[in-house]
JSON list of C-alpha atoms and ligand atoms in Angstrom, two decimals:
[
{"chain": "A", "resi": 1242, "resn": "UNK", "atom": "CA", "xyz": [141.84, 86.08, 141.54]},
{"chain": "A", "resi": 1243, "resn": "UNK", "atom": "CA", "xyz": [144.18, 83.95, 139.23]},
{"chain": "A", "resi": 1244, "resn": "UNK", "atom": "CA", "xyz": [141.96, 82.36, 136.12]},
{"chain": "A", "resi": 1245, "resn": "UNK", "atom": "CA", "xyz": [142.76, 78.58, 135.83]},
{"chain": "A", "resi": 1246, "resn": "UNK", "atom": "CA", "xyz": [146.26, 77.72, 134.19]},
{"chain": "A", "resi": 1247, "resn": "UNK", "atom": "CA", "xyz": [148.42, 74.82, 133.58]},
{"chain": "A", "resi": 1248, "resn": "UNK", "atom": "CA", "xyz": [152.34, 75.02, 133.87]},
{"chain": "A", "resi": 1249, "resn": "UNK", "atom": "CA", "xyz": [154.33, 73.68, 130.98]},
{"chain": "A", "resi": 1250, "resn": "UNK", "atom": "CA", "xyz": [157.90, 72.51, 132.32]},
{"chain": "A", "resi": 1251, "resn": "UNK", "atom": "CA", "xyz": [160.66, 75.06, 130.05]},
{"chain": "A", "resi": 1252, "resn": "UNK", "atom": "CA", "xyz": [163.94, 74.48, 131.94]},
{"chain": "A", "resi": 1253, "resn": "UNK", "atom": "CA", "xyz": [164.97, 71.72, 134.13]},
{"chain": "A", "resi": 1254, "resn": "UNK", "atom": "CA", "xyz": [166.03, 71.81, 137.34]},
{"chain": "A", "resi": 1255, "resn": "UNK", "atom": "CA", "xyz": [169.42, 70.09, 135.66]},
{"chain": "A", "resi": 1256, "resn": "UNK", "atom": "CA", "xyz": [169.53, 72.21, 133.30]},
{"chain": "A", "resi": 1257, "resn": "UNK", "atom": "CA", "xyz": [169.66, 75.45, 135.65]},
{"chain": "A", "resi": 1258, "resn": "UNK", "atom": "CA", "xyz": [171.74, 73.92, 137.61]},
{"chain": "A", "resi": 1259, "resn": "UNK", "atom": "CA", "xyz": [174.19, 73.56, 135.00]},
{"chain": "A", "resi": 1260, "resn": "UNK", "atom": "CA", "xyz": [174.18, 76.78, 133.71]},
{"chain": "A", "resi": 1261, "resn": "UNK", "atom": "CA", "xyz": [174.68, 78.02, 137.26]},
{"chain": "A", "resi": 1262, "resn": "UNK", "atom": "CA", "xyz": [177.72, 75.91, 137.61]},
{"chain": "A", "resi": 1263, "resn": "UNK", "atom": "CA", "xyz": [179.18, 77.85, 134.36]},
{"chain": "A", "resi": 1264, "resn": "UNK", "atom": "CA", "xyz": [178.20, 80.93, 135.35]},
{"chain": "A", "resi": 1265, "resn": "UNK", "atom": "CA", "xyz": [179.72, 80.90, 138.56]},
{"chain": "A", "resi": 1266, "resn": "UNK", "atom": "CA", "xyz": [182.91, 80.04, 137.11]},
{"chain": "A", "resi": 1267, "resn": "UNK", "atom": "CA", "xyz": [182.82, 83.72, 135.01]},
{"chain": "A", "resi": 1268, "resn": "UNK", "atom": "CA", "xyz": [181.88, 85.15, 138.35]},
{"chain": "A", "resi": 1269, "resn": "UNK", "atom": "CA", "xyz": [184.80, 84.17, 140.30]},
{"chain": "A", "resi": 1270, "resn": "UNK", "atom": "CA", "xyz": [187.25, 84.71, 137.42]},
{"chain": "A", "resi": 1271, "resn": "UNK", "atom": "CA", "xyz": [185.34, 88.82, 136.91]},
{"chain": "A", "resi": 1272, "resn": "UNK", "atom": "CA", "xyz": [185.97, 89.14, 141.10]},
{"chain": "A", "resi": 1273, "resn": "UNK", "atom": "CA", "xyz": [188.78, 86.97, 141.66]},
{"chain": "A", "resi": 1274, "resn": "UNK", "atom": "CA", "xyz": [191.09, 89.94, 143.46]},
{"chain": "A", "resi": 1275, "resn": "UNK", "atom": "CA", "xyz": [187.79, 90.55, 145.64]},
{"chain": "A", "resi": 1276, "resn": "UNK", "atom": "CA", "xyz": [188.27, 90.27, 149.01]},
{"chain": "A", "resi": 1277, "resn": "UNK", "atom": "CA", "xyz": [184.57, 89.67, 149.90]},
{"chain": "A", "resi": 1278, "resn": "UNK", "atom": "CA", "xyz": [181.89, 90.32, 147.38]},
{"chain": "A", "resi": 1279, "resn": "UNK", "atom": "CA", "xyz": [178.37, 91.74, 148.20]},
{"chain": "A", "resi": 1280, "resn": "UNK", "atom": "CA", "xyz": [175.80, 89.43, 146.86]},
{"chain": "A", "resi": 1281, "resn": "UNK", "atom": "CA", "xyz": [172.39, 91.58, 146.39]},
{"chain": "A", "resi": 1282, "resn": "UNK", "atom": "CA", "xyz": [169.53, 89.57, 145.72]},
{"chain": "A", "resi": 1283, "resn": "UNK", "atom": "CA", "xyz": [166.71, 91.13, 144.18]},
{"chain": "A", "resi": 1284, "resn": "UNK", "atom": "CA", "xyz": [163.29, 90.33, 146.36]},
{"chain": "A", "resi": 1285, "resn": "UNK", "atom": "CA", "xyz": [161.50, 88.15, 146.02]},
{"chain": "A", "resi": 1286, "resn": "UNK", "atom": "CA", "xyz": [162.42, 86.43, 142.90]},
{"chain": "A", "resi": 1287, "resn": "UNK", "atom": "CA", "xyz": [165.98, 85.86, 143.52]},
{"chain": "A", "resi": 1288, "resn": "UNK", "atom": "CA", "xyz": [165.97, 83.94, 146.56]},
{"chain": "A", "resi": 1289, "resn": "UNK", "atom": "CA", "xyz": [166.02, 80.83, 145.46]},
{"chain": "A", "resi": 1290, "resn": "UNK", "atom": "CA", "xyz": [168.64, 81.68, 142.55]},
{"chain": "A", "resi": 1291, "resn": "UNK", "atom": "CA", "xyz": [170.94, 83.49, 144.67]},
{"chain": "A", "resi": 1292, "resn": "UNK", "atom": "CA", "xyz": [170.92, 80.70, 147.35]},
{"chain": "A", "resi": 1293, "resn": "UNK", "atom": "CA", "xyz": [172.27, 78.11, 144.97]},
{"chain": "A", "resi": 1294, "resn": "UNK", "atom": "CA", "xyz": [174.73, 80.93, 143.27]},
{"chain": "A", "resi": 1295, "resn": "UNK", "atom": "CA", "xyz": [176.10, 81.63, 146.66]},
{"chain": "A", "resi": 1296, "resn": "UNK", "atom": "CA", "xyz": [177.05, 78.03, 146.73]},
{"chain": "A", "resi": 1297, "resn": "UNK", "atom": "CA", "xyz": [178.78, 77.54, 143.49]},
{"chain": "A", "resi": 1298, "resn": "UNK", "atom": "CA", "xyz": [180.77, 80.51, 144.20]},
{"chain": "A", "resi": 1299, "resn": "UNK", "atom": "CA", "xyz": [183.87, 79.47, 146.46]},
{"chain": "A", "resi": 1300, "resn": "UNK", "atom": "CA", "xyz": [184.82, 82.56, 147.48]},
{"chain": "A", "resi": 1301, "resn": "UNK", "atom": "CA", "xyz": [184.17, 85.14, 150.53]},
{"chain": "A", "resi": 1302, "resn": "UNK", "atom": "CA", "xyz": [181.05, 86.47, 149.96]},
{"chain": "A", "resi": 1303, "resn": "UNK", "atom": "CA", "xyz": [178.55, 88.96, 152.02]},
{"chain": "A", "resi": 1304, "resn": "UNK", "atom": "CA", "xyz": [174.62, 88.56, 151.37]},
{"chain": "A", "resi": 1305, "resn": "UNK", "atom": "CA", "xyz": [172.33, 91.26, 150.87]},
{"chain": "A", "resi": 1306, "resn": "UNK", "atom": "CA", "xyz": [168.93, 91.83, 149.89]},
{"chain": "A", "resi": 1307, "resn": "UNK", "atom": "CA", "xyz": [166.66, 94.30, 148.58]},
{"chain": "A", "resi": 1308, "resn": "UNK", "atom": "CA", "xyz": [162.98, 94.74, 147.18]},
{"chain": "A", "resi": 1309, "resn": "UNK", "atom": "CA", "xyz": [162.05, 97.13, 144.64]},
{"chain": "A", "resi": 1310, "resn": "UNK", "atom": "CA", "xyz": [158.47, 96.84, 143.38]},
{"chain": "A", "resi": 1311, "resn": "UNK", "atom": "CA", "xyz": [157.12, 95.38, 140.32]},
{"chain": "A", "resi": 1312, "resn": "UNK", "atom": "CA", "xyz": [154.21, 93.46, 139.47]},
{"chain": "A", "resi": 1313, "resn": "UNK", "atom": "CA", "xyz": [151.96, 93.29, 142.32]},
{"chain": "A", "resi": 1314, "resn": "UNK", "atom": "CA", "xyz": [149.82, 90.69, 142.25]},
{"chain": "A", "resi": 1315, "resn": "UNK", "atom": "CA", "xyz": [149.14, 90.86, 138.65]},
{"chain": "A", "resi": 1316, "resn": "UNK", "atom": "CA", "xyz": [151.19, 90.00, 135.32]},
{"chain": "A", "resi": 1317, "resn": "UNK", "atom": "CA", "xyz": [151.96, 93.93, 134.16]},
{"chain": "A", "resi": 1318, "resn": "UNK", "atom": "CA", "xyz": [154.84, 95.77, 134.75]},
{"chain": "A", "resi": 1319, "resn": "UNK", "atom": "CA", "xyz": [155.12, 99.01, 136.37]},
{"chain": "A", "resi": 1320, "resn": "UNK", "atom": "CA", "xyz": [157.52, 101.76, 135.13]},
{"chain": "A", "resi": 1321, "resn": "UNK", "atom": "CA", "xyz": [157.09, 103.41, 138.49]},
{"chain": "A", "resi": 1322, "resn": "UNK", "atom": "CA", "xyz": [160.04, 101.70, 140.44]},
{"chain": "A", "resi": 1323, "resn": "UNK", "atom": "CA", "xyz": [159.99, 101.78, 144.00]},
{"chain": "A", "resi": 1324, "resn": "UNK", "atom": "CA", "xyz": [162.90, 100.67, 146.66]},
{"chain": "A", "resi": 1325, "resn": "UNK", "atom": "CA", "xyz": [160.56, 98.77, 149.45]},
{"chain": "A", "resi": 1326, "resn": "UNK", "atom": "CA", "xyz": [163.39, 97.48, 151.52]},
{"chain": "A", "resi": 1327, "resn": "UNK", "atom": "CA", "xyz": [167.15, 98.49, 151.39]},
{"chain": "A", "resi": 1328, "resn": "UNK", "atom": "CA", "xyz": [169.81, 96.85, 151.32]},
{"chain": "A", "resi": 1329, "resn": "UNK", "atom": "CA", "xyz": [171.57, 96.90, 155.08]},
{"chain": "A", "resi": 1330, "resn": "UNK", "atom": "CA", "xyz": [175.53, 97.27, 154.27]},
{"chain": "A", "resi": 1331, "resn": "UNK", "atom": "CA", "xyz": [177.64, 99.82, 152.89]},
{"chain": "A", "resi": 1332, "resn": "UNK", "atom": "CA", "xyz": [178.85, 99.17, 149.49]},
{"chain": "A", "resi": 1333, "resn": "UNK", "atom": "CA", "xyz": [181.01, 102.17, 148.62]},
{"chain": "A", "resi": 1334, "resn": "UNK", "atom": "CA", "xyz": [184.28, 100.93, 147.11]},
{"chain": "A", "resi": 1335, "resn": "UNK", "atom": "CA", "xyz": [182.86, 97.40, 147.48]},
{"chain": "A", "resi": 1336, "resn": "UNK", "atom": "CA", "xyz": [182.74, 94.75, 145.04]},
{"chain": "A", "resi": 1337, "resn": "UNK", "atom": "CA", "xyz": [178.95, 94.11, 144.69]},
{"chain": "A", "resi": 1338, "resn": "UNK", "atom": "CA", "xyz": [176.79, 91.76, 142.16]},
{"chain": "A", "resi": 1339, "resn": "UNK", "atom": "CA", "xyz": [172.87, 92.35, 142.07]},
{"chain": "A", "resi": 1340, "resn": "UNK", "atom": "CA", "xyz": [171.38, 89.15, 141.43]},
{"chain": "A", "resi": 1341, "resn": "UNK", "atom": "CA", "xyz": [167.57, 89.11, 139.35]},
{"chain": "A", "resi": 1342, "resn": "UNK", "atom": "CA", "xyz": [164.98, 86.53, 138.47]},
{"chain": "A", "resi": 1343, "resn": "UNK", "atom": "CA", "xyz": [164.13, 87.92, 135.57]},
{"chain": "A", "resi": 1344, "resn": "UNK", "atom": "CA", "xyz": [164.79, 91.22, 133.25]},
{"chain": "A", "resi": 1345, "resn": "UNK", "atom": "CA", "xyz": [161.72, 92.11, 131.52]},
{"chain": "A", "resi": 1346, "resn": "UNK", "atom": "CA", "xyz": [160.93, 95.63, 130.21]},
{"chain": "A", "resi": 1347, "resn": "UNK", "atom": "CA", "xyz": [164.45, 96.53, 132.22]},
{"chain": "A", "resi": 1348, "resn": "UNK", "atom": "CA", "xyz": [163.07, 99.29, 134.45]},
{"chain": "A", "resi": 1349, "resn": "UNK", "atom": "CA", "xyz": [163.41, 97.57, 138.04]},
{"chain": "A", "resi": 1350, "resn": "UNK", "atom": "CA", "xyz": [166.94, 96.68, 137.36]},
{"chain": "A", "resi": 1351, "resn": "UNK", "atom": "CA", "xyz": [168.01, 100.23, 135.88]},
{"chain": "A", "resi": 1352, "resn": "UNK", "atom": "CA", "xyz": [166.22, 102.08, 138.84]},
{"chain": "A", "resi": 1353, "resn": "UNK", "atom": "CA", "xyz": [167.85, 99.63, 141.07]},
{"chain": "A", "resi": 1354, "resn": "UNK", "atom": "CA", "xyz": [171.80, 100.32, 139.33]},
{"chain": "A", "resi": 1355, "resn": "UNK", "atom": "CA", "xyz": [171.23, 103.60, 139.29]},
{"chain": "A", "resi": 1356, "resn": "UNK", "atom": "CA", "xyz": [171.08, 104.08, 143.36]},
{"chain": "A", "resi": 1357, "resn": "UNK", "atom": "CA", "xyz": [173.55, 101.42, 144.11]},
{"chain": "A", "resi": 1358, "resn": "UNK", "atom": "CA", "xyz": [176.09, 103.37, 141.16]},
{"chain": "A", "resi": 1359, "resn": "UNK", "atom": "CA", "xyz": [175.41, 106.50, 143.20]},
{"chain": "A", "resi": 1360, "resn": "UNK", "atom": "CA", "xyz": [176.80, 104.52, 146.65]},
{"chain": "A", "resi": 1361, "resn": "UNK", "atom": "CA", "xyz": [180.18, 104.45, 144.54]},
{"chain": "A", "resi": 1362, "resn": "UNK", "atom": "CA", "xyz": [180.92, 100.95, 144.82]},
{"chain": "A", "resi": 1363, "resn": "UNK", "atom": "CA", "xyz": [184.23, 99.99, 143.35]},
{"chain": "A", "resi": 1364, "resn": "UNK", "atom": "CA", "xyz": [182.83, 97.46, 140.72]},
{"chain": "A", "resi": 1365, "resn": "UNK", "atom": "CA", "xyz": [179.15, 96.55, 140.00]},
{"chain": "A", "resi": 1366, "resn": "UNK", "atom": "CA", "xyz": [178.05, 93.71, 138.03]},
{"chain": "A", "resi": 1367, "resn": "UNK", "atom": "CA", "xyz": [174.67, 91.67, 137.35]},
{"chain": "A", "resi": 1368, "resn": "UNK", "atom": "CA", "xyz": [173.25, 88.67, 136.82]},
{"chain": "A", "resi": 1369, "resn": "UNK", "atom": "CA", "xyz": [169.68, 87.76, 135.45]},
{"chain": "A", "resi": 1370, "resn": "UNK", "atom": "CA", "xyz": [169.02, 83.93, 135.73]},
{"chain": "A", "resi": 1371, "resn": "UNK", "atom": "CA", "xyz": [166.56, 84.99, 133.02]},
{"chain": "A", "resi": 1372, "resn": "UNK", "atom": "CA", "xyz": [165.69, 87.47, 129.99]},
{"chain": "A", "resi": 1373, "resn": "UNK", "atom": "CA", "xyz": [162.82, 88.62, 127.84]},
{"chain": "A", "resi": 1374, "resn": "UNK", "atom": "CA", "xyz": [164.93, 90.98, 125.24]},
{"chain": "A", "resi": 1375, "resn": "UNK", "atom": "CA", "xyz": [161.59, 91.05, 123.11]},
{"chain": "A", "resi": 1376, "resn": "UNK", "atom": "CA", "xyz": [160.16, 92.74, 126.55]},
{"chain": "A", "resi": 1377, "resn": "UNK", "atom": "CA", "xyz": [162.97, 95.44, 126.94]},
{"chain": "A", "resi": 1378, "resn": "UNK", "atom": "CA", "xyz": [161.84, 99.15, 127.60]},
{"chain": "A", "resi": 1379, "resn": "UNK", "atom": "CA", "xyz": [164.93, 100.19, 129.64]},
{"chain": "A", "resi": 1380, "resn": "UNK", "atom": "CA", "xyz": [168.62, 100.40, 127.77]},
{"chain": "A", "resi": 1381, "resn": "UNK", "atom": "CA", "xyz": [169.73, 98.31, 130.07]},
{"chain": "A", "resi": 1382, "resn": "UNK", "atom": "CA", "xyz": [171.39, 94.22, 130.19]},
{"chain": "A", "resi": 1383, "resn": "UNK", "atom": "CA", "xyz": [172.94, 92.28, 132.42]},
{"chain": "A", "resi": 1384, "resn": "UNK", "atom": "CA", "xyz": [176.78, 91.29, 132.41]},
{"chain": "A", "resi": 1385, "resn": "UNK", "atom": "CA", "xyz": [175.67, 87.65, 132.71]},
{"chain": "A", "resi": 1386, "resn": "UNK", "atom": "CA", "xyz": [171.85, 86.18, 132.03]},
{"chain": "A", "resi": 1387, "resn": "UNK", "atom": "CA", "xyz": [171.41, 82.45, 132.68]},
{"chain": "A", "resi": 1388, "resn": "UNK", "atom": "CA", "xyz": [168.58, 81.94, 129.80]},
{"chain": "A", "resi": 1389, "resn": "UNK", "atom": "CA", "xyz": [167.01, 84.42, 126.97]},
{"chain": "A", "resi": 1390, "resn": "UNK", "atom": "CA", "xyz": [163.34, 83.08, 127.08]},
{"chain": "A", "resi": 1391, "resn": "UNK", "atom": "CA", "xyz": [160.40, 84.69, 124.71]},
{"chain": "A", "resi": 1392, "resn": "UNK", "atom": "CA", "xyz": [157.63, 86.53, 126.02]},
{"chain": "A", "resi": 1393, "resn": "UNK", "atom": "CA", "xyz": [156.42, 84.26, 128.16]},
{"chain": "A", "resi": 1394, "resn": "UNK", "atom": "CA", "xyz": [154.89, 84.28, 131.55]},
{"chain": "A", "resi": 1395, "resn": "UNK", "atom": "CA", "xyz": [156.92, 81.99, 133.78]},
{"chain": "A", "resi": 1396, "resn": "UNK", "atom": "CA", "xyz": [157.09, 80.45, 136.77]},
{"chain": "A", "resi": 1397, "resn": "UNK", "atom": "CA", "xyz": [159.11, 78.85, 139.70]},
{"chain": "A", "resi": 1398, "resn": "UNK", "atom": "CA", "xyz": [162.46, 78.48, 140.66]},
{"chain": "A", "resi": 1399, "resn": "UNK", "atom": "CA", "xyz": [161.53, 81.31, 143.06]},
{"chain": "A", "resi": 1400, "resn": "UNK", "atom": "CA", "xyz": [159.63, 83.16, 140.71]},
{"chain": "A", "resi": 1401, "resn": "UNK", "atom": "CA", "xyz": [155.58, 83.57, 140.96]},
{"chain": "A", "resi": 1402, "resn": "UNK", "atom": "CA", "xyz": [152.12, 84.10, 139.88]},
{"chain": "A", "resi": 1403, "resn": "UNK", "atom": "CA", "xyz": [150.47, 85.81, 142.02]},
{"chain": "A", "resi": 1404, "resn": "UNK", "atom": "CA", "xyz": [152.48, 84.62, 145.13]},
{"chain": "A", "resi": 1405, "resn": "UNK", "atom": "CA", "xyz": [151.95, 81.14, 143.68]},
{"chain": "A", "resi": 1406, "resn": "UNK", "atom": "CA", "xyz": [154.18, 78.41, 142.34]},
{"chain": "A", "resi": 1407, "resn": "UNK", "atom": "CA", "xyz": [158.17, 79.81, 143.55]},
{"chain": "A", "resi": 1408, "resn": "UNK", "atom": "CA", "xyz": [158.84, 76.72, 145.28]},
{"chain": "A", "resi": 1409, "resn": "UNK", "atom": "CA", "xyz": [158.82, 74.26, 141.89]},
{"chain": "A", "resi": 1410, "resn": "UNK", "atom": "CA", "xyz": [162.44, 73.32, 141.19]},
{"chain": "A", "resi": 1411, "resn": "UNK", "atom": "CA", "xyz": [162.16, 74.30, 137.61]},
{"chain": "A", "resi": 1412, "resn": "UNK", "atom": "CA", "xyz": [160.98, 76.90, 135.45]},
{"chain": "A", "resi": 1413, "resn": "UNK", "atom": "CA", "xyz": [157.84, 76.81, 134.08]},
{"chain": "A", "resi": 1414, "resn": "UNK", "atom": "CA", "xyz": [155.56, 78.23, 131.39]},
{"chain": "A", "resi": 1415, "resn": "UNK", "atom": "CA", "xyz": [151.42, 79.55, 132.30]},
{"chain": "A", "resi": 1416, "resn": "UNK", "atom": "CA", "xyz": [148.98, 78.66, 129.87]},
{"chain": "A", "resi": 1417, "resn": "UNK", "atom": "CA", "xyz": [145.96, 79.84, 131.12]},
{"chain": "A", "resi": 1418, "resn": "UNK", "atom": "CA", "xyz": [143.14, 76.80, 130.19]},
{"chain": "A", "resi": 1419, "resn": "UNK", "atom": "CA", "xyz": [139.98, 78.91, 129.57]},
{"chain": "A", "resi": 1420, "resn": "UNK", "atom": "CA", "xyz": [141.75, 80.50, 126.30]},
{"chain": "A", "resi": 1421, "resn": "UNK", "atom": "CA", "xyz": [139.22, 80.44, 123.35]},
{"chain": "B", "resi": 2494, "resn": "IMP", "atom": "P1", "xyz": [160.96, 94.65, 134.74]},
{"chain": "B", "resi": 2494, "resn": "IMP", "atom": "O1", "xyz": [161.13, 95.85, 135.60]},
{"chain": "B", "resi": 2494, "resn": "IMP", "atom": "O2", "xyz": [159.85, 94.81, 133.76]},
{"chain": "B", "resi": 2494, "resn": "IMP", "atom": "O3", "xyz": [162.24, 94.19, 134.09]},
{"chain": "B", "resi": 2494, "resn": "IMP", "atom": "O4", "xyz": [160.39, 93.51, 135.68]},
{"chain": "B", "resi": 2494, "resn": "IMP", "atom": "C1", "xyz": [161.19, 92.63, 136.35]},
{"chain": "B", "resi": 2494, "resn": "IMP", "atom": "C2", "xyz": [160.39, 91.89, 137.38]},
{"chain": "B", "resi": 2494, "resn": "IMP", "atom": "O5", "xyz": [159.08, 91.56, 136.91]},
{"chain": "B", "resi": 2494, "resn": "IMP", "atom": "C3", "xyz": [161.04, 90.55, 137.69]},
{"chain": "B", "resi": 2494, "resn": "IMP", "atom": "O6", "xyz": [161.98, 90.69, 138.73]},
{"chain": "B", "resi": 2494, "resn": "IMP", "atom": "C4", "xyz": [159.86, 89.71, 138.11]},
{"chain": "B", "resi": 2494, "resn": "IMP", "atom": "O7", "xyz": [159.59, 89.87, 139.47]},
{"chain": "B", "resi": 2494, "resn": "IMP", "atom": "C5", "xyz": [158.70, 90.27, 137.31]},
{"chain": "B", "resi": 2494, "resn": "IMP", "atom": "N1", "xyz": [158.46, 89.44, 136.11]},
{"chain": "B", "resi": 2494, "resn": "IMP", "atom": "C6", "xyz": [158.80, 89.70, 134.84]},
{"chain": "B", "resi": 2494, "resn": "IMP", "atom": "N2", "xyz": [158.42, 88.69, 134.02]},
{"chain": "B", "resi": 2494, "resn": "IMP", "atom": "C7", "xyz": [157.82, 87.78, 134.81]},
{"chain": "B", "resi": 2494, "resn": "IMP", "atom": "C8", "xyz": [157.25, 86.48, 134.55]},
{"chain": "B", "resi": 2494, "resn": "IMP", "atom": "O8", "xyz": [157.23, 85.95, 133.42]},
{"chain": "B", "resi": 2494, "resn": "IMP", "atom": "N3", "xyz": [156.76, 85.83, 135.64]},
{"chain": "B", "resi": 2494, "resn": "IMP", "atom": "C9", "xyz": [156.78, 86.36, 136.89]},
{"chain": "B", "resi": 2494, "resn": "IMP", "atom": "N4", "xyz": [157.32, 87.53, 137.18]},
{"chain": "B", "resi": 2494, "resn": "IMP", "atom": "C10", "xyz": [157.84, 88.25, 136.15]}
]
C-alpha cells in the first residue's frame, strides 16, 4: 500500500536530455579505441536511461542487462545485495559501462563492480543518471553522474514507487499529502 502523494516535476525531460547529449560525448571520447562496448543496464531503473544513452552514443555497442536487488516495494535500502538476473555475455577483456538510475547509499553498485571486476574486463566504467552523495554508505562513485539531487525520493524517467510512475518523461519529486 502506497499512502497518497503528489509528484513535484525536478528535471525536465529537456533538461535530461541535454545532459545525456553531453555525457555521451565523454563516453565516446573515454571508449573511442573500443571496438564494441558492453552496455549493462542496471534493472529496472535503467531502462529507460540506457535506451536513450544507447542512442546518443554513435558507436558499436552490445546491450546487456542485469538485476541486482534493492528496494522492494518499499522506499529503504537494503545492504544485502543480491544478483537476480545475470548478465548473458562474456565480458573478460571487454570494454563494458554499467549504466544506474540512481546511486544512493552505493551498495548495489559496489556489489555489482565488484563481480563484473572479477570477470577481468579490460576497462570498466559507470554512469549514474542520478546521485544522492548525502545518501552514500558505500566508498564508491561513478565516473560520470547525470545530476547530484538531495535526499529526495524520486520518480520517473524509468525509475519507481512502488512499481508506479517509470513511464513519466521526467524526473519527479514524492511528497506524500497526508504529512502533518
Ligand atoms: P543503493 O544500493 O542504496 O545505492 O540503491 C540504489 C537503488 O535504489 C537504485 O538503483 C534505485 O532502484 C533505488 N533508489 C534509490 N533512491 C531511489 C529513489 O529516490 N526513488 C526510487 N528508487 C530509488
Amino acid at each position: 500500500m502506497t499512502q497518497p502523494y503528489v509528484i513535484d516535476e525536478m528535471i525536465s525531460a529537456k533538461t535530461i536530455a541535454a545532459r545525456i547529449e553531453e555525457l555521451a560525448g565523454e563516453i565516446r571520447t573515454r571508449f573511442a579505441d573500443s571496438d564494441k562496448l558492453v552496455v549493462v543496464g542496471l534493472l529496472r531503473g535503467s531502462f529507460v536511461f540506457i535506451a536513450d544513452l544507447v542512442r546518443e552514443l554513435d558507436m558499436n555497442v552490445e546491450v546487456d542487462f542485469l538485476e541486482a536487488s534493492s528496494y522492494g516495494n518499499e522506499m529503504e535500502s537494503s545492504r544485502e545485495v543480491r544478483i537476480l538476473k545475470d548478465i548473458r555475455g562474456e565480458i573478460q577483456g571487454r570494454d563494458v559501462l554499467v549504466v544506474e538510475d540512481i546511486v544512493d547509499t552505493g551498495h548495489t553498485l559496489a556489489h555489482v563492480l565488484k563481480i563484473l571486476n572479477a570477470r577481468a574486463p579490460r576497462k570498466l566504467e559507470t554512469i549514474a543518471l542520478l546521485d544522492k552523495p548525502s545518501r552514500r554508505e558505500a566508498d564508491i562513485r561513478a565516473t560520470w553522474t547525470g545530476f547530484e539531487i538531495p535526499d529526495e525520493f524520486v520518480v520517473g524517467y524509468g525509475i519507481d514507487y512502488a512499481q508506479r510512475n517509470r513511464n513519466l518523461p521526467y524526473i519527479g519529486c514524492v511528497r506524500f499529502t497526508n504529512d502533518t
